[in-house]
mmCIF file of N, CA, C and O in Angstrom:
data_model
loop_
_atom_site.group_PDB
_atom_site.id
_atom_site.type_symbol
_atom_site.label_atom_id
_atom_site.label_comp_id
_atom_site.label_asym_id
_atom_site.label_seq_id
_atom_site.Cartn_x
_atom_site.Cartn_y
_atom_site.Cartn_z
ATOM 1 N N UNK A 280 -2.148 -10.636 4.001
ATOM 2 C CA UNK A 280 -0.956 -10.964 3.264
ATOM 3 C C UNK A 280 0.181 -10.079 3.777
ATOM 4 O O UNK A 280 0.023 -8.878 3.893
ATOM 5 N N UNK A 281 1.310 -10.657 4.082
ATOM 6 C CA UNK A 281 2.433 -9.892 4.612
ATOM 7 C C UNK A 281 3.421 -9.577 3.497
ATOM 8 O O UNK A 281 3.709 -10.395 2.649
ATOM 9 N N UNK A 282 3.924 -8.343 3.531
ATOM 10 C CA UNK A 282 4.933 -7.922 2.568
ATOM 11 C C UNK A 282 6.145 -7.450 3.351
ATOM 12 O O UNK A 282 6.014 -6.764 4.348
ATOM 13 N N UNK A 283 7.307 -7.811 2.862
ATOM 14 C CA UNK A 283 8.503 -7.377 3.564
ATOM 15 C C UNK A 283 9.030 -6.104 2.926
ATOM 16 O O UNK A 283 8.686 -5.748 1.815
ATOM 17 N N UNK A 284 9.888 -5.437 3.662
ATOM 18 C CA UNK A 284 10.498 -4.200 3.169
ATOM 19 C C UNK A 284 11.369 -4.506 1.951
ATOM 20 O O UNK A 284 11.480 -3.708 1.042
ATOM 21 N N UNK A 285 11.958 -5.690 1.917
ATOM 22 C CA UNK A 285 12.825 -6.053 0.802
ATOM 23 C C UNK A 285 12.079 -6.078 -0.517
ATOM 24 O O UNK A 285 12.639 -5.771 -1.561
ATOM 25 N N UNK A 286 10.799 -6.486 -0.514
ATOM 26 C CA UNK A 286 10.018 -6.482 -1.752
ATOM 27 C C UNK A 286 9.901 -5.075 -2.307
ATOM 28 O O UNK A 286 9.992 -4.861 -3.507
ATOM 29 N N UNK A 287 9.676 -4.100 -1.448
ATOM 30 C CA UNK A 287 9.590 -2.709 -1.875
ATOM 31 C C UNK A 287 10.916 -2.207 -2.418
ATOM 32 O O UNK A 287 10.965 -1.487 -3.405
ATOM 33 N N UNK A 288 12.003 -2.608 -1.778
ATOM 34 C CA UNK A 288 13.323 -2.200 -2.244
ATOM 35 C C UNK A 288 13.627 -2.835 -3.599
ATOM 36 O O UNK A 288 14.206 -2.194 -4.473
ATOM 37 N N UNK A 289 13.229 -4.083 -3.780
ATOM 38 C CA UNK A 289 13.475 -4.768 -5.049
ATOM 39 C C UNK A 289 12.711 -4.094 -6.182
ATOM 40 O O UNK A 289 13.254 -3.887 -7.264
ATOM 41 N N UNK A 290 11.449 -3.745 -5.933
ATOM 42 C CA UNK A 290 10.644 -3.068 -6.944
ATOM 43 C C UNK A 290 11.259 -1.722 -7.288
ATOM 44 O O UNK A 290 11.372 -1.367 -8.462
ATOM 45 N N UNK A 291 11.687 -0.989 -6.272
ATOM 46 C CA UNK A 291 12.326 0.310 -6.496
ATOM 47 C C UNK A 291 13.614 0.169 -7.295
ATOM 48 O O UNK A 291 13.900 0.981 -8.185
ATOM 49 N N UNK A 292 14.371 -0.853 -7.001
ATOM 50 C CA UNK A 292 15.624 -1.097 -7.726
ATOM 51 C C UNK A 292 15.350 -1.424 -9.186
ATOM 52 O O UNK A 292 16.015 -0.900 -10.085
ATOM 53 N N UNK A 293 14.371 -2.274 -9.436
ATOM 54 C CA UNK A 293 14.021 -2.642 -10.815
ATOM 55 C C UNK A 293 13.571 -1.420 -11.602
ATOM 56 O O UNK A 293 14.000 -1.207 -12.745
ATOM 57 N N UNK A 294 12.721 -0.605 -10.994
ATOM 58 C CA UNK A 294 12.229 0.596 -11.673
ATOM 59 C C UNK A 294 13.371 1.555 -11.957
ATOM 60 O O UNK A 294 13.502 2.076 -13.073
ATOM 61 N N UNK A 295 14.217 1.770 -10.967
ATOM 62 C CA UNK A 295 15.351 2.686 -11.138
ATOM 63 C C UNK A 295 16.291 2.207 -12.235
ATOM 64 O O UNK A 295 16.709 2.986 -13.098
ATOM 65 N N UNK A 296 16.621 0.925 -12.227
ATOM 66 C CA UNK A 296 17.522 0.393 -13.253
ATOM 67 C C UNK A 296 16.889 0.465 -14.644
ATOM 68 O O UNK A 296 17.572 0.757 -15.625
ATOM 69 N N UNK A 297 15.589 0.226 -14.719
ATOM 70 C CA UNK A 297 14.893 0.315 -16.006
ATOM 71 C C UNK A 297 14.931 1.727 -16.560
ATOM 72 O O UNK A 297 15.207 1.941 -17.748
ATOM 73 N N UNK A 298 14.653 2.702 -15.706
ATOM 74 C CA UNK A 298 14.693 4.099 -16.147
ATOM 75 C C UNK A 298 16.110 4.533 -16.505
ATOM 76 O O UNK A 298 16.316 5.246 -17.488
ATOM 77 N N UNK A 299 17.075 4.082 -15.735
ATOM 78 C CA UNK A 299 18.473 4.406 -16.027
ATOM 79 C C UNK A 299 18.894 3.793 -17.360
ATOM 80 O O UNK A 299 19.538 4.449 -18.183
ATOM 81 N N UNK A 300 18.506 2.544 -17.599
ATOM 82 C CA UNK A 300 18.834 1.890 -18.867
ATOM 83 C C UNK A 300 18.192 2.594 -20.045
ATOM 84 O O UNK A 300 18.815 2.770 -21.103
ATOM 85 N N UNK A 301 16.952 3.035 -19.877
ATOM 86 C CA UNK A 301 16.275 3.761 -20.952
ATOM 87 C C UNK A 301 16.977 5.083 -21.242
ATOM 88 O O UNK A 301 17.175 5.453 -22.409
ATOM 89 N N UNK A 302 17.380 5.787 -20.194
ATOM 90 C CA UNK A 302 18.074 7.062 -20.374
ATOM 91 C C UNK A 302 19.405 6.869 -21.084
ATOM 92 O O UNK A 302 19.764 7.614 -22.011
ATOM 93 N N UNK A 303 20.164 5.856 -20.678
ATOM 94 C CA UNK A 303 21.462 5.579 -21.316
ATOM 95 C C UNK A 303 21.234 5.188 -22.776
ATOM 96 O O UNK A 303 21.958 5.634 -23.673
ATOM 97 N N UNK A 304 20.217 4.381 -23.022
ATOM 98 C CA UNK A 304 19.905 3.978 -24.391
ATOM 99 C C UNK A 304 19.582 5.161 -25.280
ATOM 100 O O UNK A 304 20.016 5.233 -26.430
ATOM 101 N N UNK A 305 18.835 6.109 -24.758
ATOM 102 C CA UNK A 305 18.489 7.308 -25.543
ATOM 103 C C UNK A 305 19.740 8.112 -25.861
ATOM 104 O O UNK A 305 19.902 8.628 -26.975
ATOM 105 N N UNK A 306 20.651 8.206 -24.918
ATOM 106 C CA UNK A 306 21.859 8.996 -25.149
ATOM 107 C C UNK A 306 22.813 8.317 -26.133
ATOM 108 O O UNK A 306 23.542 8.983 -26.851
ATOM 109 N N UNK A 307 22.802 7.006 -26.181
ATOM 110 C CA UNK A 307 23.746 6.294 -27.032
ATOM 111 C C UNK A 307 23.266 6.119 -28.473
ATOM 112 O O UNK A 307 24.064 5.824 -29.355
ATOM 113 N N UNK A 308 21.982 6.283 -28.731
ATOM 114 C CA UNK A 308 21.458 6.084 -30.081
ATOM 115 C C UNK A 308 21.124 7.449 -30.685
ATOM 116 O O UNK A 308 20.127 8.068 -30.337
ATOM 117 N N UNK A 309 21.957 7.915 -31.617
ATOM 118 C CA UNK A 309 21.726 9.239 -32.191
ATOM 119 C C UNK A 309 20.602 9.255 -33.234
ATOM 120 O O UNK A 309 20.033 10.294 -33.507
ATOM 121 N N UNK A 310 20.276 8.121 -33.818
ATOM 122 C CA UNK A 310 19.314 8.060 -34.913
ATOM 123 C C UNK A 310 17.887 8.186 -34.382
ATOM 124 O O UNK A 310 17.494 7.475 -33.469
ATOM 125 N N UNK A 311 17.145 9.107 -34.922
ATOM 126 C CA UNK A 311 15.749 9.349 -34.576
ATOM 127 C C UNK A 311 15.554 9.545 -33.074
ATOM 128 O O UNK A 311 14.727 8.902 -32.435
ATOM 129 N N UNK A 312 16.294 10.484 -32.539
ATOM 130 C CA UNK A 312 16.217 10.738 -31.100
ATOM 131 C C UNK A 312 14.811 11.128 -30.656
ATOM 132 O O UNK A 312 14.355 10.717 -29.601
ATOM 133 N N UNK A 313 14.135 11.915 -31.479
ATOM 134 C CA UNK A 313 12.799 12.365 -31.077
ATOM 135 C C UNK A 313 11.836 11.201 -30.922
ATOM 136 O O UNK A 313 11.053 11.150 -29.977
ATOM 137 N N UNK A 314 11.876 10.264 -31.855
ATOM 138 C CA UNK A 314 10.990 9.101 -31.777
ATOM 139 C C UNK A 314 11.321 8.253 -30.550
ATOM 140 O O UNK A 314 10.437 7.777 -29.847
ATOM 141 N N UNK A 315 12.608 8.082 -30.322
ATOM 142 C CA UNK A 315 13.036 7.281 -29.180
ATOM 143 C C UNK A 315 12.646 7.968 -27.882
ATOM 144 O O UNK A 315 12.141 7.337 -26.952
ATOM 145 N N UNK A 316 12.853 9.283 -27.835
ATOM 146 C CA UNK A 316 12.487 10.034 -26.633
ATOM 147 C C UNK A 316 10.989 9.909 -26.358
ATOM 148 O O UNK A 316 10.560 9.726 -25.221
ATOM 149 N N UNK A 317 10.200 10.011 -27.409
ATOM 150 C CA UNK A 317 8.747 9.877 -27.258
ATOM 151 C C UNK A 317 8.399 8.499 -26.690
ATOM 152 O O UNK A 317 7.554 8.390 -25.795
ATOM 153 N N UNK A 318 9.023 7.473 -27.233
ATOM 154 C CA UNK A 318 8.749 6.117 -26.753
ATOM 155 C C UNK A 318 9.175 5.944 -25.293
ATOM 156 O O UNK A 318 8.476 5.301 -24.507
ATOM 157 N N UNK A 319 10.327 6.528 -24.938
ATOM 158 C CA UNK A 319 10.796 6.427 -23.553
ATOM 159 C C UNK A 319 9.845 7.182 -22.626
ATOM 160 O O UNK A 319 9.483 6.685 -21.555
ATOM 161 N N UNK A 320 9.414 8.360 -23.051
ATOM 162 C CA UNK A 320 8.496 9.145 -22.221
ATOM 163 C C UNK A 320 7.173 8.404 -22.033
ATOM 164 O O UNK A 320 6.657 8.300 -20.919
ATOM 165 N N UNK A 321 6.637 7.864 -23.108
ATOM 166 C CA UNK A 321 5.382 7.111 -23.014
ATOM 167 C C UNK A 321 5.572 5.880 -22.131
ATOM 168 O O UNK A 321 4.730 5.577 -21.278
ATOM 169 N N UNK A 322 6.676 5.193 -22.313
ATOM 170 C CA UNK A 322 6.962 4.023 -21.484
ATOM 171 C C UNK A 322 7.098 4.393 -20.015
ATOM 172 O O UNK A 322 6.588 3.682 -19.140
ATOM 173 N N UNK A 323 7.779 5.495 -19.733
ATOM 174 C CA UNK A 323 7.947 5.943 -18.347
ATOM 175 C C UNK A 323 6.600 6.327 -17.742
ATOM 176 O O UNK A 323 6.317 6.015 -16.582
ATOM 177 N N UNK A 324 5.757 6.988 -18.546
ATOM 178 C CA UNK A 324 4.423 7.353 -18.053
ATOM 179 C C UNK A 324 3.581 6.104 -17.780
ATOM 180 O O UNK A 324 2.871 6.035 -16.773
ATOM 181 N N UNK A 325 3.652 5.137 -18.674
ATOM 182 C CA UNK A 325 2.927 3.882 -18.465
ATOM 183 C C UNK A 325 3.408 3.177 -17.200
ATOM 184 O O UNK A 325 2.603 2.659 -16.420
ATOM 185 N N UNK A 326 4.721 3.155 -17.010
ATOM 186 C CA UNK A 326 5.291 2.530 -15.821
ATOM 187 C C UNK A 326 4.843 3.275 -14.564
ATOM 188 O O UNK A 326 4.450 2.649 -13.572
ATOM 189 N N UNK A 327 4.874 4.589 -14.609
ATOM 190 C CA UNK A 327 4.445 5.386 -13.459
ATOM 191 C C UNK A 327 2.973 5.128 -13.145
ATOM 192 O O UNK A 327 2.595 4.990 -11.975
ATOM 193 N N UNK A 328 2.146 5.043 -14.173
ATOM 194 C CA UNK A 328 0.720 4.759 -13.956
ATOM 195 C C UNK A 328 0.520 3.370 -13.367
ATOM 196 O O UNK A 328 -0.310 3.172 -12.484
ATOM 197 N N UNK A 329 1.277 2.411 -13.873
ATOM 198 C CA UNK A 329 1.193 1.035 -13.380
ATOM 199 C C UNK A 329 1.564 0.966 -11.900
ATOM 200 O O UNK A 329 0.842 0.389 -11.090
ATOM 201 N N UNK A 330 2.680 1.582 -11.544
ATOM 202 C CA UNK A 330 3.139 1.578 -10.150
ATOM 203 C C UNK A 330 2.141 2.338 -9.269
ATOM 204 O O UNK A 330 1.807 1.896 -8.168
ATOM 205 N N UNK A 331 1.637 3.447 -9.770
ATOM 206 C CA UNK A 331 0.646 4.228 -9.027
ATOM 207 C C UNK A 331 -0.605 3.409 -8.752
ATOM 208 O O UNK A 331 -1.147 3.434 -7.637
ATOM 209 N N UNK A 332 -1.080 2.679 -9.755
ATOM 210 C CA UNK A 332 -2.267 1.836 -9.574
ATOM 211 C C UNK A 332 -2.023 0.761 -8.520
ATOM 212 O O UNK A 332 -2.891 0.486 -7.685
ATOM 213 N N UNK A 333 -0.850 0.144 -8.559
ATOM 214 C CA UNK A 333 -0.516 -0.884 -7.571
ATOM 215 C C UNK A 333 -0.474 -0.282 -6.163
ATOM 216 O O UNK A 333 -1.031 -0.850 -5.222
ATOM 217 N N UNK A 334 0.150 0.886 -6.036
ATOM 218 C CA UNK A 334 0.248 1.521 -4.722
ATOM 219 C C UNK A 334 -1.126 1.920 -4.196
ATOM 220 O O UNK A 334 -1.414 1.768 -3.003
ATOM 221 N N UNK A 335 -1.993 2.416 -5.087
ATOM 222 C CA UNK A 335 -3.352 2.774 -4.663
ATOM 223 C C UNK A 335 -4.110 1.543 -4.198
ATOM 224 O O UNK A 335 -4.818 1.581 -3.186
ATOM 225 N N UNK A 336 -3.965 0.444 -4.922
ATOM 226 C CA UNK A 336 -4.640 -0.804 -4.541
ATOM 227 C C UNK A 336 -4.159 -1.284 -3.176
ATOM 228 O O UNK A 336 -4.957 -1.675 -2.324
ATOM 229 N N UNK A 337 -2.853 -1.252 -2.974
ATOM 230 C CA UNK A 337 -2.296 -1.695 -1.694
ATOM 231 C C UNK A 337 -2.726 -0.763 -0.564
ATOM 232 O O UNK A 337 -3.014 -1.215 0.550
ATOM 233 N N UNK A 338 -2.782 0.541 -0.837
ATOM 234 C CA UNK A 338 -3.227 1.494 0.181
ATOM 235 C C UNK A 338 -4.691 1.246 0.539
ATOM 236 O O UNK A 338 -5.068 1.295 1.714
ATOM 237 N N UNK A 339 -5.526 0.966 -0.464
ATOM 238 C CA UNK A 339 -6.931 0.648 -0.202
ATOM 239 C C UNK A 339 -7.059 -0.624 0.633
ATOM 240 O O UNK A 339 -7.877 -0.686 1.555
ATOM 241 N N UNK A 340 -6.254 -1.633 0.312
ATOM 242 C CA UNK A 340 -6.265 -2.877 1.085
ATOM 243 C C UNK A 340 -5.865 -2.612 2.537
ATOM 244 O O UNK A 340 -6.481 -3.135 3.470
ATOM 245 N N UNK A 341 -4.834 -1.805 2.711
ATOM 246 C CA UNK A 341 -4.353 -1.485 4.057
ATOM 247 C C UNK A 341 -5.415 -0.710 4.832
ATOM 248 O O UNK A 341 -5.663 -0.990 6.004
ATOM 249 N N UNK A 342 -6.066 0.241 4.169
ATOM 250 C CA UNK A 342 -7.111 1.025 4.822
ATOM 251 C C UNK A 342 -8.269 0.121 5.242
ATOM 252 O O UNK A 342 -8.782 0.228 6.358
ATOM 253 N N UNK A 343 -8.670 -0.773 4.363
ATOM 254 C CA UNK A 343 -9.759 -1.699 4.664
ATOM 255 C C UNK A 343 -9.406 -2.588 5.852
ATOM 256 O O UNK A 343 -10.226 -2.798 6.758
ATOM 257 N N UNK A 344 -8.197 -3.112 5.857
ATOM 258 C CA UNK A 344 -7.747 -3.960 6.956
ATOM 259 C C UNK A 344 -7.704 -3.177 8.265
ATOM 260 O O UNK A 344 -8.140 -3.668 9.309
ATOM 261 N N UNK A 345 -7.221 -1.956 8.199
ATOM 262 C CA UNK A 345 -7.132 -1.111 9.391
ATOM 263 C C UNK A 345 -8.522 -0.822 9.948
ATOM 264 O O UNK A 345 -8.747 -0.908 11.160
ATOM 265 N N UNK A 346 -9.464 -0.495 9.068
ATOM 266 C CA UNK A 346 -10.827 -0.227 9.513
ATOM 267 C C UNK A 346 -11.439 -1.463 10.159
ATOM 268 O O UNK A 346 -12.132 -1.367 11.180
ATOM 269 N N UNK A 347 -11.173 -2.627 9.590
ATOM 270 C CA UNK A 347 -11.686 -3.871 10.148
ATOM 271 C C UNK A 347 -11.113 -4.132 11.541
ATOM 272 O O UNK A 347 -11.845 -4.515 12.457
ATOM 273 N N UNK A 348 -9.835 -3.905 11.701
ATOM 274 C CA UNK A 348 -9.187 -4.107 13.003
ATOM 275 C C UNK A 348 -9.751 -3.131 14.031
ATOM 276 O O UNK A 348 -10.014 -3.503 15.187
ATOM 277 N N UNK A 349 -9.979 -1.899 13.625
ATOM 278 C CA UNK A 349 -10.530 -0.892 14.539
ATOM 279 C C UNK A 349 -11.929 -1.308 14.998
ATOM 280 O O UNK A 349 -12.252 -1.233 16.184
ATOM 281 N N UNK A 350 -12.754 -1.748 14.062
ATOM 282 C CA UNK A 350 -14.114 -2.176 14.411
ATOM 283 C C UNK A 350 -14.096 -3.369 15.363
ATOM 284 O O UNK A 350 -14.852 -3.418 16.332
ATOM 285 N N UNK A 351 -13.246 -4.340 15.087
ATOM 286 C CA UNK A 351 -13.136 -5.506 15.981
ATOM 287 C C UNK A 351 -12.651 -5.084 17.364
ATOM 288 O O UNK A 351 -13.132 -5.590 18.381
ATOM 289 N N UNK A 352 -11.718 -4.142 17.413
ATOM 290 C CA UNK A 352 -11.196 -3.658 18.696
ATOM 291 C C UNK A 352 -12.290 -2.956 19.485
ATOM 292 O O UNK A 352 -12.415 -3.144 20.698
ATOM 293 N N UNK A 353 -13.097 -2.133 18.807
ATOM 294 C CA UNK A 353 -14.200 -1.444 19.476
ATOM 295 C C UNK A 353 -15.197 -2.450 20.042
ATOM 296 O O UNK A 353 -15.653 -2.313 21.182
ATOM 297 N N UNK A 354 -15.529 -3.453 19.238
ATOM 298 C CA UNK A 354 -16.473 -4.480 19.682
ATOM 299 C C UNK A 354 -15.931 -5.221 20.898
ATOM 300 O O UNK A 354 -16.647 -5.403 21.898
ATOM 301 N N UNK A 355 -14.680 -5.631 20.830
ATOM 302 C CA UNK A 355 -14.062 -6.353 21.954
ATOM 303 C C UNK A 355 -13.987 -5.473 23.207
ATOM 304 O O UNK A 355 -14.229 -5.939 24.314
ATOM 305 N N UNK A 356 -13.660 -4.205 23.016
ATOM 306 C CA UNK A 356 -13.574 -3.285 24.152
ATOM 307 C C UNK A 356 -14.949 -3.104 24.797
ATOM 308 O O UNK A 356 -15.074 -3.123 26.021
ATOM 309 N N UNK A 357 -15.982 -2.941 23.980
ATOM 310 C CA UNK A 357 -17.335 -2.778 24.516
ATOM 311 C C UNK A 357 -17.784 -4.028 25.261
ATOM 312 O O UNK A 357 -18.397 -3.928 26.331
ATOM 313 N N UNK A 358 -17.490 -5.202 24.728
ATOM 314 C CA UNK A 358 -17.827 -6.459 25.415
ATOM 315 C C UNK A 358 -17.115 -6.544 26.758
ATOM 316 O O UNK A 358 -17.716 -6.893 27.780
ATOM 317 N N UNK A 359 -15.838 -6.215 26.752
ATOM 318 C CA UNK A 359 -15.043 -6.260 27.973
ATOM 319 C C UNK A 359 -15.604 -5.285 29.004
ATOM 320 O O UNK A 359 -15.746 -5.616 30.181
ATOM 321 N N UNK A 360 -15.954 -4.075 28.569
ATOM 322 C CA UNK A 360 -16.502 -3.057 29.467
ATOM 323 C C UNK A 360 -17.801 -3.540 30.097
ATOM 324 O O UNK A 360 -18.014 -3.386 31.301
ATOM 325 N N UNK A 361 -18.675 -4.137 29.296
ATOM 326 C CA UNK A 361 -19.938 -4.653 29.824
ATOM 327 C C UNK A 361 -19.695 -5.787 30.821
ATOM 328 O O UNK A 361 -20.359 -5.852 31.862
ATOM 329 N N UNK A 362 -18.776 -6.655 30.529
ATOM 330 C CA UNK A 362 -18.467 -7.757 31.442
ATOM 331 C C UNK A 362 -17.927 -7.232 32.767
ATOM 332 O O UNK A 362 -18.322 -7.710 33.839
ATOM 333 N N UNK A 363 -17.045 -6.251 32.706
ATOM 334 C CA UNK A 363 -16.480 -5.672 33.930
ATOM 335 C C UNK A 363 -17.585 -4.987 34.729
ATOM 336 O O UNK A 363 -17.690 -5.156 35.951
ATOM 337 N N UNK A 364 -18.431 -4.218 34.044
ATOM 338 C CA UNK A 364 -19.529 -3.537 34.738
ATOM 339 C C UNK A 364 -20.481 -4.547 35.383
ATOM 340 O O UNK A 364 -20.945 -4.338 36.509
ATOM 341 N N UNK A 365 -20.768 -5.627 34.667
ATOM 342 C CA UNK A 365 -21.630 -6.670 35.226
ATOM 343 C C UNK A 365 -21.006 -7.275 36.481
ATOM 344 O O UNK A 365 -21.689 -7.486 37.487
ATOM 345 N N UNK A 366 -19.730 -7.558 36.440
ATOM 346 C CA UNK A 366 -19.035 -8.144 37.593
ATOM 347 C C UNK A 366 -19.035 -7.162 38.771
ATOM 348 O O UNK A 366 -19.238 -7.554 39.917
ATOM 349 N N UNK A 367 -18.840 -5.874 38.479
ATOM 350 C CA UNK A 367 -18.834 -4.865 39.540
ATOM 351 C C UNK A 367 -20.227 -4.744 40.154
ATOM 352 O O UNK A 367 -20.362 -4.621 41.371
ATOM 353 N N UNK A 368 -21.240 -4.760 39.325
ATOM 354 C CA UNK A 368 -22.616 -4.688 39.818
ATOM 355 C C UNK A 368 -22.937 -5.904 40.678
ATOM 356 O O UNK A 368 -23.606 -5.782 41.700
ATOM 357 N N UNK A 369 -22.504 -7.058 40.281
ATOM 358 C CA UNK A 369 -22.752 -8.285 41.049
ATOM 359 C C UNK A 369 -22.063 -8.186 42.420
ATOM 360 O O UNK A 369 -22.602 -8.632 43.416
ATOM 361 N N UNK A 370 -20.899 -7.606 42.435
ATOM 362 C CA UNK A 370 -20.149 -7.454 43.682
ATOM 363 C C UNK A 370 -20.799 -6.457 44.639
ATOM 364 O O UNK A 370 -20.686 -6.583 45.855
ATOM 365 N N UNK A 371 -21.497 -5.453 44.136
ATOM 366 C CA UNK A 371 -22.133 -4.438 44.977
ATOM 367 C C UNK A 371 -23.266 -5.021 45.814
ATOM 368 O O UNK A 371 -23.496 -4.614 46.938
ATOM 369 N N UNK A 372 -23.995 -5.950 45.241
ATOM 370 C CA UNK A 372 -25.213 -6.426 45.887
ATOM 371 C C UNK A 372 -25.031 -7.711 46.682
ATOM 372 O O UNK A 372 -25.993 -8.315 47.097
ATOM 373 N N UNK A 373 -23.839 -8.127 46.877
ATOM 374 C CA UNK A 373 -23.611 -9.358 47.663
ATOM 375 C C UNK A 373 -23.530 -9.051 49.121
ATOM 376 O O UNK A 373 -23.206 -8.107 49.630
#
């Protein structure tokens, strides 16, 4: 699955605007600031955990894909090496 850089920028923009809106909201509402602050902190922590989980999942996917590509490359390289050696050996005895 391909992801563009713009998707990452969009996610970052959404998160930044959400946190900025929450901060402005806390400053503008004087009533029960402590309760609101607690809710904003919990919400920010939940958001951070959510984003962290997504990033870990994507990193695991990338690592798995990279390992698969490396293994396929090793296999192809070994096949190529054997074919070249076979051709060289055939050429020696002609």
